[in-house]
Amino acid sequence: HGLVFALLVVICAASVALAVLQRAQSLALIASLGGFLAPTAEPFLYSIAATVAHGQVIADVEGAVLEECARVAADGPTPEEVRKVLAQLKARFVFDAGSVTDLAHQLGYFATIATWQDWGTIGDRLAAVTPEAVHAAARQYLAADNRTIGIFEPTAAESEAR
């Protein structure tokens, strides 16, 4: 059930990223935020990357990210967060089938994570995703024991080179 896993993790991760972005922007902590997940047949890495706004403290940004991960794991994403992410994913799949070449790419990619036939059922699978299923994925995959945190802080010389 690699596709189910991939969908749940993508939705969970996007919910976390959306919540972190909204919170961090309201606190003026970040200059940018992004997430990345390569859907695979087996569990893989989900990455959240944040660029700290000038004059802000790295630990505050890290805290905001970790707090949102903990919130989503504890409470689950809101139905509105899941609705937004599902709408974005649906649009993405429409966009990714914009040409014969794009569709061929998607069919080939789906063959690597599940079966190429799964492409035809993606709309129904997305429609079946519930906030409860995303919450279950969040509880399982956003646990602190699953986390590796890396921080890159430029040296003074690197900062001055800008």
Short mmCIF file of N, CA and C in Angstrom, two decimals:
data_model
loop_
_atom_site.label_atom_id
_atom_site.label_comp_id
_atom_site.label_asym_id
_atom_site.label_seq_id
_atom_site.Cartn_x
_atom_site.Cartn_y
_atom_site.Cartn_z
N HIS A 1 0.82 -1.20 0.00
CA HIS A 1 0.00 0.00 0.00
C HIS A 1 0.86 1.26 0.00
N GLY A 2 1.86 1.25 -0.83
CA GLY A 2 2.78 2.38 -0.90
C GLY A 2 2.09 3.68 -1.27
N LEU A 3 1.11 3.63 -2.16
CA LEU A 3 0.43 4.85 -2.57
C LEU A 3 -0.36 5.44 -1.42
N VAL A 4 -1.03 4.60 -0.65
CA VAL A 4 -1.79 5.09 0.50
C VAL A 4 -0.84 5.77 1.48
N PHE A 5 0.29 5.11 1.76
CA PHE A 5 1.28 5.70 2.64
C PHE A 5 1.74 7.05 2.10
N ALA A 6 2.08 7.08 0.83
CA ALA A 6 2.59 8.32 0.23
C ALA A 6 1.57 9.44 0.33
N LEU A 7 0.31 9.14 0.03
CA LEU A 7 -0.72 10.17 0.11
C LEU A 7 -0.90 10.68 1.53
N LEU A 8 -0.96 9.76 2.49
CA LEU A 8 -1.15 10.19 3.87
C LEU A 8 0.01 11.04 4.36
N VAL A 9 1.22 10.63 4.02
CA VAL A 9 2.38 11.39 4.48
C VAL A 9 2.44 12.75 3.79
N VAL A 10 2.15 12.79 2.50
CA VAL A 10 2.15 14.08 1.79
C VAL A 10 1.12 15.02 2.42
N ILE A 11 -0.06 14.51 2.67
CA ILE A 11 -1.10 15.36 3.25
C ILE A 11 -0.72 15.78 4.66
N CYS A 12 -0.21 14.85 5.44
CA CYS A 12 0.22 15.16 6.80
C CYS A 12 1.33 16.20 6.77
N ALA A 13 2.32 15.98 5.94
CA ALA A 13 3.47 16.89 5.87
C ALA A 13 3.04 18.26 5.38
N ALA A 14 2.18 18.30 4.39
CA ALA A 14 1.72 19.59 3.89
C ALA A 14 0.90 20.32 4.94
N SER A 15 0.12 19.59 5.73
CA SER A 15 -0.63 20.22 6.81
C SER A 15 0.31 20.84 7.83
N VAL A 16 1.36 20.10 8.18
CA VAL A 16 2.35 20.63 9.12
C VAL A 16 3.02 21.87 8.52
N ALA A 17 3.46 21.77 7.28
CA ALA A 17 4.16 22.90 6.65
C ALA A 17 3.26 24.12 6.57
N LEU A 18 2.00 23.93 6.22
CA LEU A 18 1.06 25.05 6.14
C LEU A 18 0.89 25.69 7.51
N ALA A 19 0.71 24.88 8.54
CA ALA A 19 0.52 25.42 9.89
C ALA A 19 1.77 26.14 10.38
N VAL A 20 2.93 25.54 10.14
CA VAL A 20 4.19 26.16 10.55
C VAL A 20 4.37 27.49 9.82
N LEU A 21 4.12 27.49 8.53
CA LEU A 21 4.28 28.71 7.74
C LEU A 21 3.38 29.81 8.27
N GLN A 22 2.11 29.49 8.52
CA GLN A 22 1.18 30.50 9.01
C GLN A 22 1.63 31.04 10.37
N ARG A 23 2.04 30.14 11.26
CA ARG A 23 2.46 30.57 12.60
C ARG A 23 3.76 31.37 12.53
N ALA A 24 4.74 30.86 11.82
CA ALA A 24 6.05 31.52 11.76
C ALA A 24 5.96 32.87 11.07
N GLN A 25 5.15 32.96 10.02
CA GLN A 25 4.99 34.25 9.36
C GLN A 25 4.34 35.27 10.28
N SER A 26 3.38 34.80 11.08
CA SER A 26 2.72 35.72 12.00
C SER A 26 3.69 36.21 13.06
N LEU A 27 4.70 35.43 13.36
CA LEU A 27 5.72 35.83 14.33
C LEU A 27 6.93 36.48 13.65
N ALA A 28 6.92 36.59 12.32
CA ALA A 28 8.02 37.16 11.53
C ALA A 28 9.34 36.43 11.79
N LEU A 29 9.26 35.10 11.94
CA LEU A 29 10.44 34.31 12.25
C LEU A 29 11.19 33.83 11.02
N ILE A 30 10.49 33.61 9.91
CA ILE A 30 11.12 32.95 8.78
C ILE A 30 11.11 33.81 7.53
N ALA A 31 12.12 33.57 6.70
CA ALA A 31 12.18 34.18 5.38
C ALA A 31 11.58 33.24 4.35
N SER A 32 11.74 31.92 4.58
CA SER A 32 11.14 30.93 3.68
C SER A 32 10.97 29.62 4.42
N LEU A 33 10.07 28.80 3.90
CA LEU A 33 9.82 27.48 4.46
C LEU A 33 9.44 26.55 3.33
N GLY A 34 9.95 25.35 3.36
CA GLY A 34 9.61 24.38 2.34
C GLY A 34 9.64 22.98 2.90
N GLY A 35 8.97 22.10 2.22
CA GLY A 35 8.96 20.70 2.61
C GLY A 35 9.20 19.86 1.39
N PHE A 36 9.72 18.67 1.60
CA PHE A 36 9.98 17.77 0.48
C PHE A 36 9.74 16.34 0.91
N LEU A 37 9.03 15.61 0.08
CA LEU A 37 8.82 14.18 0.26
C LEU A 37 8.88 13.53 -1.10
N ALA A 38 9.72 12.54 -1.25
CA ALA A 38 9.73 11.75 -2.48
C ALA A 38 8.86 10.53 -2.22
N PRO A 39 7.66 10.48 -2.80
CA PRO A 39 6.82 9.30 -2.59
C PRO A 39 7.53 8.06 -3.11
N THR A 40 7.60 7.07 -2.26
CA THR A 40 8.24 5.80 -2.59
C THR A 40 7.35 4.67 -2.13
N ALA A 41 7.67 3.46 -2.56
CA ALA A 41 6.88 2.30 -2.16
C ALA A 41 7.01 2.03 -0.66
N GLU A 42 8.12 2.40 -0.08
CA GLU A 42 8.36 2.20 1.35
C GLU A 42 8.55 3.56 2.01
N PRO A 43 8.35 3.63 3.32
CA PRO A 43 8.56 4.91 4.02
C PRO A 43 9.94 5.49 3.73
N PHE A 44 9.98 6.79 3.61
CA PHE A 44 11.23 7.49 3.31
C PHE A 44 11.28 8.75 4.15
N LEU A 45 12.02 9.73 3.74
CA LEU A 45 12.20 10.95 4.50
C LEU A 45 11.23 12.03 4.08
N TYR A 46 10.77 12.78 5.05
CA TYR A 46 10.09 14.03 4.78
C TYR A 46 10.97 15.10 5.39
N SER A 47 11.28 16.11 4.63
CA SER A 47 12.16 17.18 5.09
C SER A 47 11.39 18.48 5.18
N ILE A 48 11.66 19.23 6.25
CA ILE A 48 11.17 20.59 6.39
C ILE A 48 12.41 21.47 6.45
N ALA A 49 12.46 22.47 5.61
CA ALA A 49 13.60 23.38 5.61
C ALA A 49 13.09 24.80 5.81
N ALA A 50 13.69 25.50 6.74
CA ALA A 50 13.29 26.88 7.03
C ALA A 50 14.52 27.79 6.95
N THR A 51 14.31 28.95 6.40
CA THR A 51 15.34 29.99 6.39
C THR A 51 14.92 31.03 7.42
N VAL A 52 15.77 31.24 8.38
CA VAL A 52 15.46 32.16 9.48
C VAL A 52 15.53 33.60 8.97
N ALA A 53 14.53 34.39 9.32
CA ALA A 53 14.51 35.80 8.93
C ALA A 53 15.66 36.54 9.62
N HIS A 54 16.17 37.55 8.93
CA HIS A 54 17.28 38.34 9.47
C HIS A 54 16.92 38.87 10.86
N GLY A 55 17.84 38.69 11.78
CA GLY A 55 17.64 39.18 13.14
C GLY A 55 16.87 38.24 14.05
N GLN A 56 16.43 37.10 13.52
CA GLN A 56 15.69 36.15 14.34
C GLN A 56 16.63 35.06 14.85
N VAL A 57 16.15 34.28 15.79
CA VAL A 57 16.96 33.25 16.45
C VAL A 57 16.58 31.87 15.89
N ILE A 58 17.59 31.11 15.51
CA ILE A 58 17.35 29.77 14.95
C ILE A 58 16.50 28.93 15.88
N ALA A 59 16.80 28.96 17.16
CA ALA A 59 16.06 28.13 18.12
C ALA A 59 14.57 28.46 18.14
N ASP A 60 14.20 29.71 17.88
CA ASP A 60 12.79 30.08 17.85
C ASP A 60 12.08 29.45 16.66
N VAL A 61 12.76 29.44 15.51
CA VAL A 61 12.18 28.81 14.31
C VAL A 61 12.07 27.31 14.52
N GLU A 62 13.14 26.71 15.03
CA GLU A 62 13.11 25.27 15.31
C GLU A 62 11.97 24.95 16.27
N GLY A 63 11.81 25.77 17.29
CA GLY A 63 10.72 25.55 18.25
C GLY A 63 9.36 25.63 17.61
N ALA A 64 9.16 26.61 16.71
CA ALA A 64 7.87 26.75 16.03
C ALA A 64 7.57 25.52 15.17
N VAL A 65 8.59 25.02 14.47
CA VAL A 65 8.41 23.83 13.63
C VAL A 65 8.06 22.63 14.50
N LEU A 66 8.82 22.42 15.56
CA LEU A 66 8.59 21.27 16.44
C LEU A 66 7.25 21.35 17.15
N GLU A 67 6.85 22.56 17.54
CA GLU A 67 5.54 22.72 18.18
C GLU A 67 4.41 22.36 17.22
N GLU A 68 4.53 22.77 15.96
CA GLU A 68 3.48 22.42 14.99
C GLU A 68 3.47 20.93 14.70
N CYS A 69 4.64 20.32 14.61
CA CYS A 69 4.68 18.86 14.43
C CYS A 69 3.99 18.17 15.60
N ALA A 70 4.27 18.63 16.81
CA ALA A 70 3.66 18.05 18.00
C ALA A 70 2.15 18.28 18.01
N ARG A 71 1.73 19.48 17.59
CA ARG A 71 0.29 19.78 17.55
C ARG A 71 -0.44 18.87 16.57
N VAL A 72 0.12 18.72 15.38
CA VAL A 72 -0.53 17.88 14.38
C VAL A 72 -0.53 16.42 14.83
N ALA A 73 0.55 15.97 15.45
CA ALA A 73 0.60 14.59 15.95
C ALA A 73 -0.42 14.39 17.07
N ALA A 74 -0.57 15.38 17.94
CA ALA A 74 -1.48 15.25 19.08
C ALA A 74 -2.94 15.46 18.69
N ASP A 75 -3.20 16.51 17.90
CA ASP A 75 -4.57 16.92 17.62
C ASP A 75 -5.04 16.55 16.22
N GLY A 76 -4.09 16.28 15.33
CA GLY A 76 -4.44 16.06 13.93
C GLY A 76 -4.60 17.39 13.22
N PRO A 77 -4.53 17.36 11.90
CA PRO A 77 -4.77 18.59 11.15
C PRO A 77 -6.25 18.94 11.21
N THR A 78 -6.54 20.20 11.02
CA THR A 78 -7.94 20.60 10.99
C THR A 78 -8.56 20.12 9.67
N PRO A 79 -9.86 19.96 9.64
CA PRO A 79 -10.50 19.61 8.36
C PRO A 79 -10.18 20.63 7.26
N GLU A 80 -10.05 21.91 7.62
CA GLU A 80 -9.73 22.95 6.63
C GLU A 80 -8.31 22.75 6.08
N GLU A 81 -7.35 22.39 6.95
CA GLU A 81 -5.98 22.12 6.49
C GLU A 81 -5.98 20.96 5.50
N VAL A 82 -6.70 19.90 5.83
CA VAL A 82 -6.77 18.73 4.94
C VAL A 82 -7.45 19.11 3.64
N ARG A 83 -8.53 19.90 3.71
CA ARG A 83 -9.24 20.31 2.49
C ARG A 83 -8.32 21.10 1.57
N LYS A 84 -7.55 22.05 2.14
CA LYS A 84 -6.63 22.86 1.33
C LYS A 84 -5.57 21.99 0.66
N VAL A 85 -5.00 21.09 1.42
CA VAL A 85 -3.94 20.25 0.88
C VAL A 85 -4.49 19.32 -0.20
N LEU A 86 -5.66 18.74 0.03
CA LEU A 86 -6.27 17.88 -0.98
C LEU A 86 -6.56 18.66 -2.26
N ALA A 87 -7.03 19.88 -2.12
CA ALA A 87 -7.30 20.71 -3.31
C ALA A 87 -6.00 20.98 -4.07
N GLN A 88 -4.92 21.25 -3.35
CA GLN A 88 -3.63 21.48 -4.00
C GLN A 88 -3.14 20.21 -4.71
N LEU A 89 -3.30 19.06 -4.05
CA LEU A 89 -2.86 17.81 -4.67
C LEU A 89 -3.67 17.49 -5.92
N LYS A 90 -4.98 17.68 -5.84
CA LYS A 90 -5.83 17.43 -7.01
C LYS A 90 -5.40 18.32 -8.18
N ALA A 91 -5.17 19.59 -7.89
CA ALA A 91 -4.72 20.51 -8.94
C ALA A 91 -3.38 20.06 -9.50
N ARG A 92 -2.51 19.61 -8.64
CA ARG A 92 -1.19 19.15 -9.07
C ARG A 92 -1.31 17.98 -10.03
N PHE A 93 -2.18 17.03 -9.72
CA PHE A 93 -2.34 15.87 -10.60
C PHE A 93 -2.94 16.27 -11.94
N VAL A 94 -3.83 17.24 -11.96
CA VAL A 94 -4.37 17.74 -13.23
C VAL A 94 -3.26 18.40 -14.02
N PHE A 95 -2.48 19.26 -13.37
CA PHE A 95 -1.37 19.95 -14.03
C PHE A 95 -0.33 18.95 -14.55
N ASP A 96 -0.05 17.90 -13.77
CA ASP A 96 0.95 16.91 -14.16
C ASP A 96 0.51 16.01 -15.31
N ALA A 97 -0.73 16.13 -15.73
CA ALA A 97 -1.20 15.36 -16.89
C ALA A 97 -1.51 16.29 -18.05
N GLY A 98 -0.82 17.44 -18.09
CA GLY A 98 -1.11 18.46 -19.08
C GLY A 98 -0.72 18.12 -20.50
N SER A 99 0.14 17.14 -20.67
CA SER A 99 0.55 16.73 -22.02
C SER A 99 0.77 15.23 -22.02
N VAL A 100 0.92 14.66 -23.18
CA VAL A 100 1.18 13.23 -23.29
C VAL A 100 2.50 12.88 -22.59
N THR A 101 3.49 13.73 -22.75
CA THR A 101 4.79 13.49 -22.10
C THR A 101 4.65 13.55 -20.58
N ASP A 102 3.92 14.53 -20.08
CA ASP A 102 3.71 14.63 -18.63
C ASP A 102 2.96 13.42 -18.10
N LEU A 103 1.93 13.00 -18.81
CA LEU A 103 1.16 11.84 -18.38
C LEU A 103 2.03 10.59 -18.39
N ALA A 104 2.85 10.41 -19.42
CA ALA A 104 3.75 9.26 -19.48
C ALA A 104 4.71 9.26 -18.29
N HIS A 105 5.20 10.43 -17.97
CA HIS A 105 6.08 10.55 -16.80
C HIS A 105 5.36 10.12 -15.53
N GLN A 106 4.12 10.59 -15.36
CA GLN A 106 3.36 10.23 -14.16
C GLN A 106 3.07 8.73 -14.10
N LEU A 107 2.70 8.15 -15.23
CA LEU A 107 2.44 6.71 -15.24
C LEU A 107 3.70 5.92 -14.89
N GLY A 108 4.83 6.35 -15.43
CA GLY A 108 6.09 5.70 -15.10
C GLY A 108 6.44 5.86 -13.64
N TYR A 109 6.22 7.05 -13.12
CA TYR A 109 6.53 7.29 -11.71
C TYR A 109 5.64 6.45 -10.81
N PHE A 110 4.34 6.39 -11.12
CA PHE A 110 3.43 5.57 -10.32
C PHE A 110 3.85 4.10 -10.37
N ALA A 111 4.38 3.67 -11.48
CA ALA A 111 4.84 2.28 -11.58
C ALA A 111 5.98 2.01 -10.60
N THR A 112 6.72 3.03 -10.21
CA THR A 112 7.83 2.83 -9.27
C THR A 112 7.37 2.81 -7.82
N ILE A 113 6.22 3.43 -7.51
CA ILE A 113 5.77 3.46 -6.12
C ILE A 113 4.58 2.55 -5.86
N ALA A 114 3.90 2.10 -6.89
CA ALA A 114 2.75 1.22 -6.75
C ALA A 114 2.56 0.51 -8.09
N THR A 115 1.52 0.87 -8.82
CA THR A 115 1.34 0.38 -10.19
C THR A 115 0.91 1.56 -11.06
N TRP A 116 1.16 1.48 -12.34
CA TRP A 116 0.78 2.58 -13.22
C TRP A 116 -0.73 2.76 -13.23
N GLN A 117 -1.49 1.66 -12.98
CA GLN A 117 -2.95 1.73 -12.98
C GLN A 117 -3.48 2.61 -11.85
N ASP A 118 -2.67 2.79 -10.80
CA ASP A 118 -3.11 3.62 -9.68
C ASP A 118 -3.33 5.07 -10.10
N TRP A 119 -2.68 5.51 -11.16
CA TRP A 119 -2.89 6.88 -11.62
C TRP A 119 -4.37 7.14 -11.89
N GLY A 120 -5.05 6.17 -12.47
CA GLY A 120 -6.47 6.34 -12.81
C GLY A 120 -7.39 6.40 -11.61
N THR A 121 -6.93 5.97 -10.46
CA THR A 121 -7.78 5.97 -9.27
C THR A 121 -7.38 7.06 -8.26
N ILE A 122 -6.44 7.90 -8.63
CA ILE A 122 -5.91 8.86 -7.67
C ILE A 122 -6.99 9.82 -7.17
N GLY A 123 -7.89 10.24 -8.02
CA GLY A 123 -8.96 11.14 -7.58
C GLY A 123 -9.83 10.52 -6.52
N ASP A 124 -10.23 9.27 -6.73
CA ASP A 124 -11.04 8.56 -5.74
C ASP A 124 -10.27 8.35 -4.43
N ARG A 125 -8.99 8.04 -4.55
CA ARG A 125 -8.17 7.83 -3.34
C ARG A 125 -8.01 9.12 -2.56
N LEU A 126 -7.81 10.22 -3.27
CA LEU A 126 -7.71 11.51 -2.57
C LEU A 126 -9.03 11.85 -1.89
N ALA A 127 -10.14 11.60 -2.56
CA ALA A 127 -11.45 11.91 -1.99
C ALA A 127 -11.72 11.08 -0.74
N ALA A 128 -11.12 9.90 -0.64
CA ALA A 128 -11.34 9.02 0.50
C ALA A 128 -10.47 9.35 1.72
N VAL A 129 -9.49 10.24 1.55
CA VAL A 129 -8.61 10.59 2.67
C VAL A 129 -9.39 11.43 3.66
N THR A 130 -9.29 11.03 4.92
CA THR A 130 -9.99 11.75 5.99
C THR A 130 -8.99 12.42 6.93
N PRO A 131 -9.43 13.45 7.63
CA PRO A 131 -8.55 14.04 8.64
C PRO A 131 -8.10 13.00 9.68
N GLU A 132 -8.95 12.03 9.97
CA GLU A 132 -8.58 10.99 10.94
C GLU A 132 -7.44 10.12 10.43
N ALA A 133 -7.46 9.79 9.15
CA ALA A 133 -6.37 8.99 8.58
C ALA A 133 -5.06 9.78 8.57
N VAL A 134 -5.16 11.07 8.28
CA VAL A 134 -3.96 11.92 8.30
C VAL A 134 -3.44 12.04 9.73
N HIS A 135 -4.34 12.15 10.69
CA HIS A 135 -3.95 12.23 12.09
C HIS A 135 -3.22 10.94 12.51
N ALA A 136 -3.72 9.80 12.09
CA ALA A 136 -3.04 8.53 12.41
C ALA A 136 -1.63 8.50 11.82
N ALA A 137 -1.48 8.99 10.59
CA ALA A 137 -0.14 9.04 9.98
C ALA A 137 0.74 10.02 10.75
N ALA A 138 0.18 11.13 11.17
CA ALA A 138 0.96 12.13 11.93
C ALA A 138 1.45 11.54 13.24
N ARG A 139 0.56 10.85 13.95
CA ARG A 139 0.97 10.24 15.22
C ARG A 139 2.11 9.26 15.00
N GLN A 140 2.03 8.50 13.92
CA GLN A 140 3.05 7.49 13.67
C GLN A 140 4.37 8.09 13.20
N TYR A 141 4.33 9.04 12.28
CA TYR A 141 5.55 9.48 11.61
C TYR A 141 6.16 10.78 12.15
N LEU A 142 5.41 11.55 12.91
CA LEU A 142 5.96 12.79 13.45
C LEU A 142 6.50 12.63 14.88
N ALA A 143 6.66 11.41 15.30
CA ALA A 143 7.19 11.15 16.64
C ALA A 143 8.64 11.66 16.73
N ALA A 144 9.02 12.14 17.90
CA ALA A 144 10.37 12.68 18.11
C ALA A 144 11.45 11.65 17.78
N ASP A 145 11.19 10.39 18.01
CA ASP A 145 12.18 9.35 17.72
C ASP A 145 12.45 9.18 16.23
N ASN A 146 11.59 9.70 15.40
CA ASN A 146 11.75 9.59 13.95
C ASN A 146 12.47 10.80 13.36
N ARG A 147 12.95 11.69 14.17
CA ARG A 147 13.41 13.00 13.73
C ARG A 147 14.93 13.11 13.74
N THR A 148 15.46 13.75 12.73
CA THR A 148 16.85 14.19 12.70
C THR A 148 16.83 15.67 12.38
N ILE A 149 17.53 16.45 13.17
CA ILE A 149 17.54 17.90 12.97
C ILE A 149 18.96 18.33 12.61
N GLY A 150 19.07 19.06 11.53
CA GLY A 150 20.35 19.62 11.12
C GLY A 150 20.22 21.13 11.02
N ILE A 151 21.22 21.83 11.47
CA ILE A 151 21.19 23.30 11.44
C ILE A 151 22.46 23.79 10.76
N PHE A 152 22.26 24.66 9.78
CA PHE A 152 23.40 25.32 9.15
C PHE A 152 23.33 26.78 9.55
N GLU A 153 24.35 27.22 10.25
CA GLU A 153 24.42 28.62 10.65
C GLU A 153 25.68 29.20 10.02
N PRO A 154 25.53 30.17 9.12
CA PRO A 154 26.71 30.75 8.46
C PRO A 154 27.63 31.41 9.50
N THR A 155 28.90 31.36 9.19
CA THR A 155 29.87 32.07 10.03
C THR A 155 29.76 33.56 9.74
N ALA A 156 30.37 34.35 10.56
CA ALA A 156 30.34 35.80 10.36
C ALA A 156 30.90 36.19 9.00
N ALA A 157 32.00 35.53 8.60
CA ALA A 157 32.62 35.82 7.30
C ALA A 157 31.68 35.50 6.16
N GLU A 158 30.95 34.39 6.26
CA GLU A 158 30.00 34.02 5.21
C GLU A 158 28.84 35.02 5.16
N SER A 159 28.39 35.46 6.31
CA SER A 159 27.30 36.42 6.36
C SER A 159 27.71 37.76 5.75
N GLU A 160 28.94 38.17 6.01
CA GLU A 160 29.42 39.45 5.48
C GLU A 160 29.64 39.41 3.97
N ALA A 161 29.86 38.21 3.41
CA ALA A 161 30.11 38.07 1.97
C ALA A 161 28.85 38.38 1.16
N ARG A 162 27.72 38.42 1.77
CA ARG A 162 26.48 38.72 1.05
C ARG A 162 26.52 40.10 0.63
#
